[in-house]
Coordinates of C-alpha atoms in Angstrom, one line a residue:
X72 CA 88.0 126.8 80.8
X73 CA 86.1 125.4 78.1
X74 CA 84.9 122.0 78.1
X75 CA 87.4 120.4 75.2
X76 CA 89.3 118.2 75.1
X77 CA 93.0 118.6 73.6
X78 CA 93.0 115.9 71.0
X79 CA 89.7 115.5 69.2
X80 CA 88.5 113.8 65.9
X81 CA 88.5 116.7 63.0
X82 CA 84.6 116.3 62.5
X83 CA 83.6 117.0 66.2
X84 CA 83.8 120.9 67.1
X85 CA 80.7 121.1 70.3
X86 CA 81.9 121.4 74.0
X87 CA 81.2 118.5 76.3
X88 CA 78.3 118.5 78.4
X89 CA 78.6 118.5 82.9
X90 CA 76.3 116.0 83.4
X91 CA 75.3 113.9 86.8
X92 CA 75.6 110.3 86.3
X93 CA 71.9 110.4 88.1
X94 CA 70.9 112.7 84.5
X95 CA 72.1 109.8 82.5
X96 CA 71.7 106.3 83.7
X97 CA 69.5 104.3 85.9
X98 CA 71.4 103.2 88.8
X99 CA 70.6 100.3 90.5
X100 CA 72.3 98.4 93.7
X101 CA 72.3 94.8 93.9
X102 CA 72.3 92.1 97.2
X103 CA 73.9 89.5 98.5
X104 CA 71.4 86.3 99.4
X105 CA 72.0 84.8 103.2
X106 CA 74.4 82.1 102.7
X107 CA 72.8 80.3 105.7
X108 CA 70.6 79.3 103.2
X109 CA 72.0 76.5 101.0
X110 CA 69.0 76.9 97.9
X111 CA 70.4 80.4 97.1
X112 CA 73.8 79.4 95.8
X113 CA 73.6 75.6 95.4
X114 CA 73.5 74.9 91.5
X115 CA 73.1 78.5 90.6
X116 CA 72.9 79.1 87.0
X117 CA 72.4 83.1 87.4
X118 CA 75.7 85.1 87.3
X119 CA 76.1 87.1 90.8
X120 CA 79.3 89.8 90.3
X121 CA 80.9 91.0 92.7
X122 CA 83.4 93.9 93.6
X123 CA 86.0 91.4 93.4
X124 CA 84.9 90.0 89.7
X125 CA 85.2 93.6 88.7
X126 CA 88.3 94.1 86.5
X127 CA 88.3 97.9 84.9
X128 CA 87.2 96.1 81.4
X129 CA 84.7 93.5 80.1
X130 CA 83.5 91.2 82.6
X131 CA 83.7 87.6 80.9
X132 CA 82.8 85.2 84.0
X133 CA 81.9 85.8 87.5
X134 CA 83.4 83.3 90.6
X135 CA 79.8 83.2 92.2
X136 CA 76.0 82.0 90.4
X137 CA 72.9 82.4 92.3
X138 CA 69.0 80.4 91.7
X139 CA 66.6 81.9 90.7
X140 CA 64.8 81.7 94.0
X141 CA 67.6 83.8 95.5
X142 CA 66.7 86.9 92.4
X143 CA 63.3 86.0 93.4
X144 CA 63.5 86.4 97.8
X145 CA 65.7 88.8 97.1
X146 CA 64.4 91.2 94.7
X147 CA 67.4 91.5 92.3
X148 CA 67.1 92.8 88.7
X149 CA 68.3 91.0 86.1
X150 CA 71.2 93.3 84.3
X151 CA 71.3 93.3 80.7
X152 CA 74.4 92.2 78.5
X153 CA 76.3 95.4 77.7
X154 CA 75.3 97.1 81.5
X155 CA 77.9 99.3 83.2
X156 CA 79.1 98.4 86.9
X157 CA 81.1 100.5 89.6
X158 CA 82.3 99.4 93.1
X159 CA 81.3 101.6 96.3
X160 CA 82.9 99.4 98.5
X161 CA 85.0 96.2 99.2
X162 CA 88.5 97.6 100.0
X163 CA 90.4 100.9 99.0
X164 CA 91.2 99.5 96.3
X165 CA 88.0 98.1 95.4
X166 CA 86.6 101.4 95.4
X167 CA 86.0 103.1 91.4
X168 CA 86.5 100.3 89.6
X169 CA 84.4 99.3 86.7
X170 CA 83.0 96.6 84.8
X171 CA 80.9 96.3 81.4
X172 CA 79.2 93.0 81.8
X173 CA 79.5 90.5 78.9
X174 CA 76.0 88.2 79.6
X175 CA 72.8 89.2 81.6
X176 CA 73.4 88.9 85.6
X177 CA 72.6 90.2 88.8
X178 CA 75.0 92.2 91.1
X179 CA 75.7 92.6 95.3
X180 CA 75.4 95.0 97.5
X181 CA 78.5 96.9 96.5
X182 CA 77.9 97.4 93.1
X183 CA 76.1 100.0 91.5
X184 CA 74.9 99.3 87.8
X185 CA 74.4 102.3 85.3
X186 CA 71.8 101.7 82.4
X187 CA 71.8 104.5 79.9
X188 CA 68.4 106.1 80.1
X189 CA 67.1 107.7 76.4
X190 CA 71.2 106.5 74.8
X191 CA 72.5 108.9 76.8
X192 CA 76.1 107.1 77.0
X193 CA 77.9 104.7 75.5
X194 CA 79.1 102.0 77.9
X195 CA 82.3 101.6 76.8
X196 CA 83.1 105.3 76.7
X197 CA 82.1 106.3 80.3
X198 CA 83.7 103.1 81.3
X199 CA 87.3 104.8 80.4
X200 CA 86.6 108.1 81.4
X201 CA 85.6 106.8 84.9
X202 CA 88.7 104.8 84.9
X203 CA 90.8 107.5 84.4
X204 CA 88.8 109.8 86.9
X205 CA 89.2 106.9 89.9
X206 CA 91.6 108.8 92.3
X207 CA 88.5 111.3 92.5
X208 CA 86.0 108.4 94.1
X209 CA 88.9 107.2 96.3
X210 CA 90.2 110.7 97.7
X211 CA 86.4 111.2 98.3
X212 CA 85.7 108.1 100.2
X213 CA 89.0 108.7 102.1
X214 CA 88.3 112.3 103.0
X215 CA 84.9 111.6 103.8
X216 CA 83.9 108.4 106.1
X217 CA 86.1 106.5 108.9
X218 CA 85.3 103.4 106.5
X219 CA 86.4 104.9 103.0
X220 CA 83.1 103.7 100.9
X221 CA 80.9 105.9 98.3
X222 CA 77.3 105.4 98.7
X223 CA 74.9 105.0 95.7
X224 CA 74.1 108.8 96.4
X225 CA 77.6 109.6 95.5
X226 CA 77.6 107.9 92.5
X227 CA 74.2 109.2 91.3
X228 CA 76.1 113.1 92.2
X229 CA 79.1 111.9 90.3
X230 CA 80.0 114.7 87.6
X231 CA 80.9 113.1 84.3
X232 CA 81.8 115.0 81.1
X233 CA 80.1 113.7 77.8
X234 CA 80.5 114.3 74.0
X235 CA 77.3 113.7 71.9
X236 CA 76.9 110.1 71.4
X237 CA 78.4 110.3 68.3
X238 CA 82.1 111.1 69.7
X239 CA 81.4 108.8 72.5
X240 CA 80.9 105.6 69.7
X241 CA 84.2 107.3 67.8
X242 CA 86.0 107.1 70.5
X243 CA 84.5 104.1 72.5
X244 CA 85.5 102.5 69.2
X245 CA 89.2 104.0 68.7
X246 CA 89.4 102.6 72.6
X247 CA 88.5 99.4 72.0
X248 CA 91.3 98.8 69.5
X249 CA 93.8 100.2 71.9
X250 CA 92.7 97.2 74.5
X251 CA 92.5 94.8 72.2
X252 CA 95.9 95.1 70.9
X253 CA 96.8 95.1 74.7
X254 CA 95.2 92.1 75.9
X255 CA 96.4 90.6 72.7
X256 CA 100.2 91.7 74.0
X257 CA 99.2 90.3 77.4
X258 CA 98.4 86.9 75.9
X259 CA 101.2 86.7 74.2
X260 CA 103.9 87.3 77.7
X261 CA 101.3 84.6 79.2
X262 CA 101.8 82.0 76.0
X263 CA 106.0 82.8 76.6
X264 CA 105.7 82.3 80.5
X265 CA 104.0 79.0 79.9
X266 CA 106.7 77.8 77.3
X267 CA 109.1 79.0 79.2
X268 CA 107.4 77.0 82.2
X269 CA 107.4 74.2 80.0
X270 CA 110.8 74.2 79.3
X271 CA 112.0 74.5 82.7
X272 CA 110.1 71.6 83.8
X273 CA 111.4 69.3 81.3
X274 CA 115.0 70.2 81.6
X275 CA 115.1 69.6 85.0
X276 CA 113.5 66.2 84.7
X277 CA 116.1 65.5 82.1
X278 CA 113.4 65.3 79.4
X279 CA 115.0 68.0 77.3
X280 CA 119.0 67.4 76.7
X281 CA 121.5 69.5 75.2
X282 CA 123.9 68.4 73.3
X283 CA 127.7 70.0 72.5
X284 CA 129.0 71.8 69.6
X285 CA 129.5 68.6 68.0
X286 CA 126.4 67.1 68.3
X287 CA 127.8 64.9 71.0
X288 CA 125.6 64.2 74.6
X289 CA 126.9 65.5 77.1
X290 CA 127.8 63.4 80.5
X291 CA 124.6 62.5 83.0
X292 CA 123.9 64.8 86.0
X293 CA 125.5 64.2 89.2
X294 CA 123.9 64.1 92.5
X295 CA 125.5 66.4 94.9
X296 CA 125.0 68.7 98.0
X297 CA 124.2 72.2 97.5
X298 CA 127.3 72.8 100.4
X299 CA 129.4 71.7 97.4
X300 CA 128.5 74.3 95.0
X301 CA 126.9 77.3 97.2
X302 CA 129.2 78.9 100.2
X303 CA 127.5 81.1 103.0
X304 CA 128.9 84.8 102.6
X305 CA 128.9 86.5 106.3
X306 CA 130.7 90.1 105.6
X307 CA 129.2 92.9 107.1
X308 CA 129.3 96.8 106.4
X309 CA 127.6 99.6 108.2
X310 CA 125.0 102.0 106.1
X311 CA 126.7 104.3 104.5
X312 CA 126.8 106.5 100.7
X313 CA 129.4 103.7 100.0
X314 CA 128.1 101.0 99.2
X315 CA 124.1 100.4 98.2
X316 CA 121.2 99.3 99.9
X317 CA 118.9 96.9 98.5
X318 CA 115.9 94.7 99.7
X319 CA 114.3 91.4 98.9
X320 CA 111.1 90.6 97.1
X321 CA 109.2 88.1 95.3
X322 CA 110.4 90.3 92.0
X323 CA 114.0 89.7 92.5
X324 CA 117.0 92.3 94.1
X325 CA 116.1 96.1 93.8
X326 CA 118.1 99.2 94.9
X327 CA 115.8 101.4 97.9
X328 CA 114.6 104.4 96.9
X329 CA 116.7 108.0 98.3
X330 CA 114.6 109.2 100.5
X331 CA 114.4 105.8 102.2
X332 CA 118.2 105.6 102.5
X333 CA 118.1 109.2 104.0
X334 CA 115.4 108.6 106.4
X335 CA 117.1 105.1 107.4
X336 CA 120.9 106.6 107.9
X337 CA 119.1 108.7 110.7
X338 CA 117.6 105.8 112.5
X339 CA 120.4 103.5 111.8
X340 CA 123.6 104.5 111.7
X341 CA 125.8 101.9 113.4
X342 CA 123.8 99.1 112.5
X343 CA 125.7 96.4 110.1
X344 CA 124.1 95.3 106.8
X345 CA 124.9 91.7 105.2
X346 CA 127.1 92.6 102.0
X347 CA 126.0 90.9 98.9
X348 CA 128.0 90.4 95.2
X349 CA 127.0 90.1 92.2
X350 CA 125.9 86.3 91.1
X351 CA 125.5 85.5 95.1
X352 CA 122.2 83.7 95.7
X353 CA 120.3 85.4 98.0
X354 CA 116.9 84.6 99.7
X355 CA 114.8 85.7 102.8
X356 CA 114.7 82.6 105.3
X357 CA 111.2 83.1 106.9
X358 CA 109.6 84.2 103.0
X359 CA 111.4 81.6 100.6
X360 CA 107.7 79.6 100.6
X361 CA 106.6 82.6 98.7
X362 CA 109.0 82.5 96.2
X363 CA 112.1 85.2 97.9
X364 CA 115.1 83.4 96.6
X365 CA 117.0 85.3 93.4
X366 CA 120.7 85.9 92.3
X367 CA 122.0 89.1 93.0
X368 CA 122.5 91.0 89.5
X369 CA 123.1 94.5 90.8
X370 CA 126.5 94.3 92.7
X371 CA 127.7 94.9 95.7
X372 CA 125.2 95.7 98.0
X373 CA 123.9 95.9 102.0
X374 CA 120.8 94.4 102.9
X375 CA 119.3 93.8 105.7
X376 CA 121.1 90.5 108.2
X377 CA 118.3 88.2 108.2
X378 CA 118.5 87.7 104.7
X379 CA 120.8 85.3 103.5
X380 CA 123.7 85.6 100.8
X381 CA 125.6 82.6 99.3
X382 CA 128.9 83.1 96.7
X383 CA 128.7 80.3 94.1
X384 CA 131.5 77.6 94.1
X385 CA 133.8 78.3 91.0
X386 CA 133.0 75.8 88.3
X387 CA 129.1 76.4 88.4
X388 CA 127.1 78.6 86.3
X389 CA 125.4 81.6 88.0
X390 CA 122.8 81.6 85.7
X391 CA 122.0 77.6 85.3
X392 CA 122.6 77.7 89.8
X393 CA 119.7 80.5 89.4
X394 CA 117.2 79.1 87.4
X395 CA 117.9 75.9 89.7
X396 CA 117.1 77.3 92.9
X397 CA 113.9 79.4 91.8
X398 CA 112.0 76.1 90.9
X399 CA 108.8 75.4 92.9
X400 CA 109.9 72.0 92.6
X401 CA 112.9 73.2 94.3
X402 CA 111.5 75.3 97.3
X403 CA 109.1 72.8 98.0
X404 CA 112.4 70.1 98.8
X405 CA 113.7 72.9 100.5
X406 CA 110.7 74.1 103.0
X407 CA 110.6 70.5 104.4
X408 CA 113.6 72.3 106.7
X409 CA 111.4 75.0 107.8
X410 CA 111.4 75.2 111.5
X411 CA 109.1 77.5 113.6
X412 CA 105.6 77.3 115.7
X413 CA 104.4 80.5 113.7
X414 CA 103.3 79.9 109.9
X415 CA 104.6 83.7 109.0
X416 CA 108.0 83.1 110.7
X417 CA 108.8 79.5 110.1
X418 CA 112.3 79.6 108.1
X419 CA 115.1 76.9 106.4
X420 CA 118.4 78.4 108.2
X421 CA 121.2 78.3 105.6
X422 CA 123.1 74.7 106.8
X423 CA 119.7 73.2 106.1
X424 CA 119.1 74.9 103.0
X425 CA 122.6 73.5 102.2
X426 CA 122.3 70.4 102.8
X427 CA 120.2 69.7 100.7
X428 CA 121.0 67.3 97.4
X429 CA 120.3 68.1 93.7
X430 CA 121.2 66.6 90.5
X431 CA 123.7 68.8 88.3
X432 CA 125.6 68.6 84.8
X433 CA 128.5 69.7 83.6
X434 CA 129.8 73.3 83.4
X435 CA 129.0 73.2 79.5
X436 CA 125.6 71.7 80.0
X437 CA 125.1 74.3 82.7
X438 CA 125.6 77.3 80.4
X439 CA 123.4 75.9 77.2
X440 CA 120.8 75.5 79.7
X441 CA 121.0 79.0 81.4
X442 CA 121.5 80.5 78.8
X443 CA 118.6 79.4 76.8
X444 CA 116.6 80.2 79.9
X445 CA 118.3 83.8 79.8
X446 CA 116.9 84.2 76.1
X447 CA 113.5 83.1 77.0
X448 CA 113.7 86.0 79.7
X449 CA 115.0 88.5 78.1
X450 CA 111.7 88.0 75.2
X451 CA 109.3 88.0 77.6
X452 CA 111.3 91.6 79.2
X453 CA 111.5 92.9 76.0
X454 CA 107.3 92.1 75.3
X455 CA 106.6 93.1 78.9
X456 CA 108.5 96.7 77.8
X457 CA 106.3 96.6 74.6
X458 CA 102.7 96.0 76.8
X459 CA 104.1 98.7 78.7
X460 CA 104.8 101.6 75.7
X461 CA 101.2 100.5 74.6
X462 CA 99.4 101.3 78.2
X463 CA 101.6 104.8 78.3
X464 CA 100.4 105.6 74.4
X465 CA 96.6 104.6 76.2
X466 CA 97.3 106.8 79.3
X467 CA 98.6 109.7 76.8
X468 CA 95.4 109.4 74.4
X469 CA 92.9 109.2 77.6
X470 CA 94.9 112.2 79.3
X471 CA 94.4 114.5 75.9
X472 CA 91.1 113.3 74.5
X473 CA 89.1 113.7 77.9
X474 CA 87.8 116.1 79.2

């Protein structure tokens, strides 16, 4: 097969050179100064990245600064602005990914830094096409060490593909604009998640007031219990094809995958589920203090029993009871019910959660509210969906213009 990519600029015809990273960079390993001694790190001014910092793009700030007494004792080069990085270890996860470094700085043990030797690469370039070549350092690492790690060896045997530098700048630049327009997208959810942040919080203090269709105000909230408005639902259903099972999560109510139903009707046939409907509240008792509380906008669904399910009082908004009970503000009342000796299992059983008093306005109040919530939600989906069209168009490009 010849080395060539699918999709190529018009003007470049040559095929890509097999080359060994070792062929084309310096590589150089960092260290990490003994933190038992307090004049390596105190007042550092020297930027110290490590695996952790490393973010598969430009590297803008590091969470560590060493002295220069610790690049000193320790030997460490200095790494010029512009310098490719690559994690060997740190975590599976860890392992492959990149950094181009935006400043001069110095690097740890786990790092390997790549400086072109004779413009043999273009940073940017081989940054991408070692990003889209990851799952080769991880299966190797996996495969080939009880402790999945690459060695500065490996990396100085890693087989990369290269274009003359001239198609590596042509297509470092057409890259480039691809990620800016990206992390400009990416700004732009972040800007709607704080307004919509913003909004939240001042509604709820009864900064922000709506008003009816004529202009009027409407009445002041009322203090009651949650027991008033929220009703424990206790029905129960066995697995079965009949009705669906779902699961819990910091993202909200999701459906389980087939093959997870199939394997689970094996293992559990006679076991009874907690039945949920659509607009319950549901949350997970021992996980609410990270956030597992959501309304239920699938259907009717089985989940596991130690969740709980509550069927809203009629005469409250789904939505506005939602947005409610998804507050920090409002988890943080309700975990002063947690009970437990364990941190990871202490949970607010449902009469406490219900117990509790809130403030509430009227039915009409309720839906300008949630439903100007809803809007804010549905943008940031529909920008989220854009970010995500943009990073398949980038996956497709990289996929057909690599070797």
């Amino acid at each position: 097969m010849s080395n060539v990519p699918k999709l190529r600029f018009k003007e470049f015809k040559d095929e890509w050179e097999e080359k060994k990273l070792k062929e084309i960079a310096i590589i150089i390993s960092g260290s990490t100064p003994p933190r038992s001694n307090y004049v390596y790190f105190k007042e550092g001014t020297i930027p110290w990245v490590k695996t952790m910092d490393l973010n598969n793009s430009i590297v803008n700030t590091t969470s560590e600064k060493i002295t220069n007494k610790a690049v000193l004792d320790r030997n460490l080069k200095i790494l010029p602005e512009n310098t490719l990085l690559i994690a060997m270890y740190g975590g599976f996860n860890q392992i492959g990914r990149t950094g181009i470094l935006n400043f001069e700085g110095t690097i740890n043990q786990a790092i390997s830094a790549l400086i072109p030797k004779d413009s043999m690469f273009n940073a940017a370039y081989l940054q991408q096409y070692l990003n889209l070549n990851v799952m080769k350092w991880r299966r190797f690492a996996a495969s080939s060490r009880k402790d999945p790690n690459i060695t500065k060896k490996d990396v100085e045997n890693f087989q990369v593909c290269l274009p003359s530098i001239e198609e590596q700048n042509k297509l470092s630049d057409f890259f480039v604009i691809i990620n800016k327009k990206i992390q400009k997208q990416q700004e732009k959810i972040e800007l709607l998640k704080e307004q919509k942040k913003g909004y939240m919080q001042k509604i709820f203090n009864r900064e922000l007031r709506f008003k009816d269709e004529n202009s009027n105000e409407f009445p002041k909230w009322n203090k009651t219990r949650l027991d008033k408005i929220l009703t424990e639902r206790k029905s129960y259903h066995i697995k079965s094809n009949e009705i669906p099972h779902a699961t819990l999560s910091t993202e909200g109510i999701y459906l389980k995958t087939e093959r997870y139903d199939r394997d689970f009707l094996v293992r559990n046939q006679e076991k009874k589920y907690k039945i949920s409907n659509l607009n319950d509240i549901c949350y997970n008792p021992a996980n609410l203090k990270f956030g597992v509380i959501t309304r239920n906008q699938i259907g009717t669904v089985i989940f596991s029993p130690i969740y709980i399910t509550f069927e809203i009082v009629d005469g409250y908004y789904p939505v506005f009871i939602e947005y409610m009970v998804i507050r920090k503000d409002f988890i943080n009342k309700v975990r002063k019910y947690e009970e437990g000796t364990v941190y990871e299992r202490m949970a607010v059983k449902p009469k406490d959660f219900l117990s509790l008093e809130v403030l509430i306005p009227c039915y009409e109040e309720q839906e300008k509210i949630g439903d100007f919530l809803k809007s804010f939600d549905n943008l940031i989906e529909k920008e989220v969906e854009y970010l995500e069209l943009i990073k398949s168009q980038k996956k497709s490009f990289m996929q057909n213009m690599f070797v």
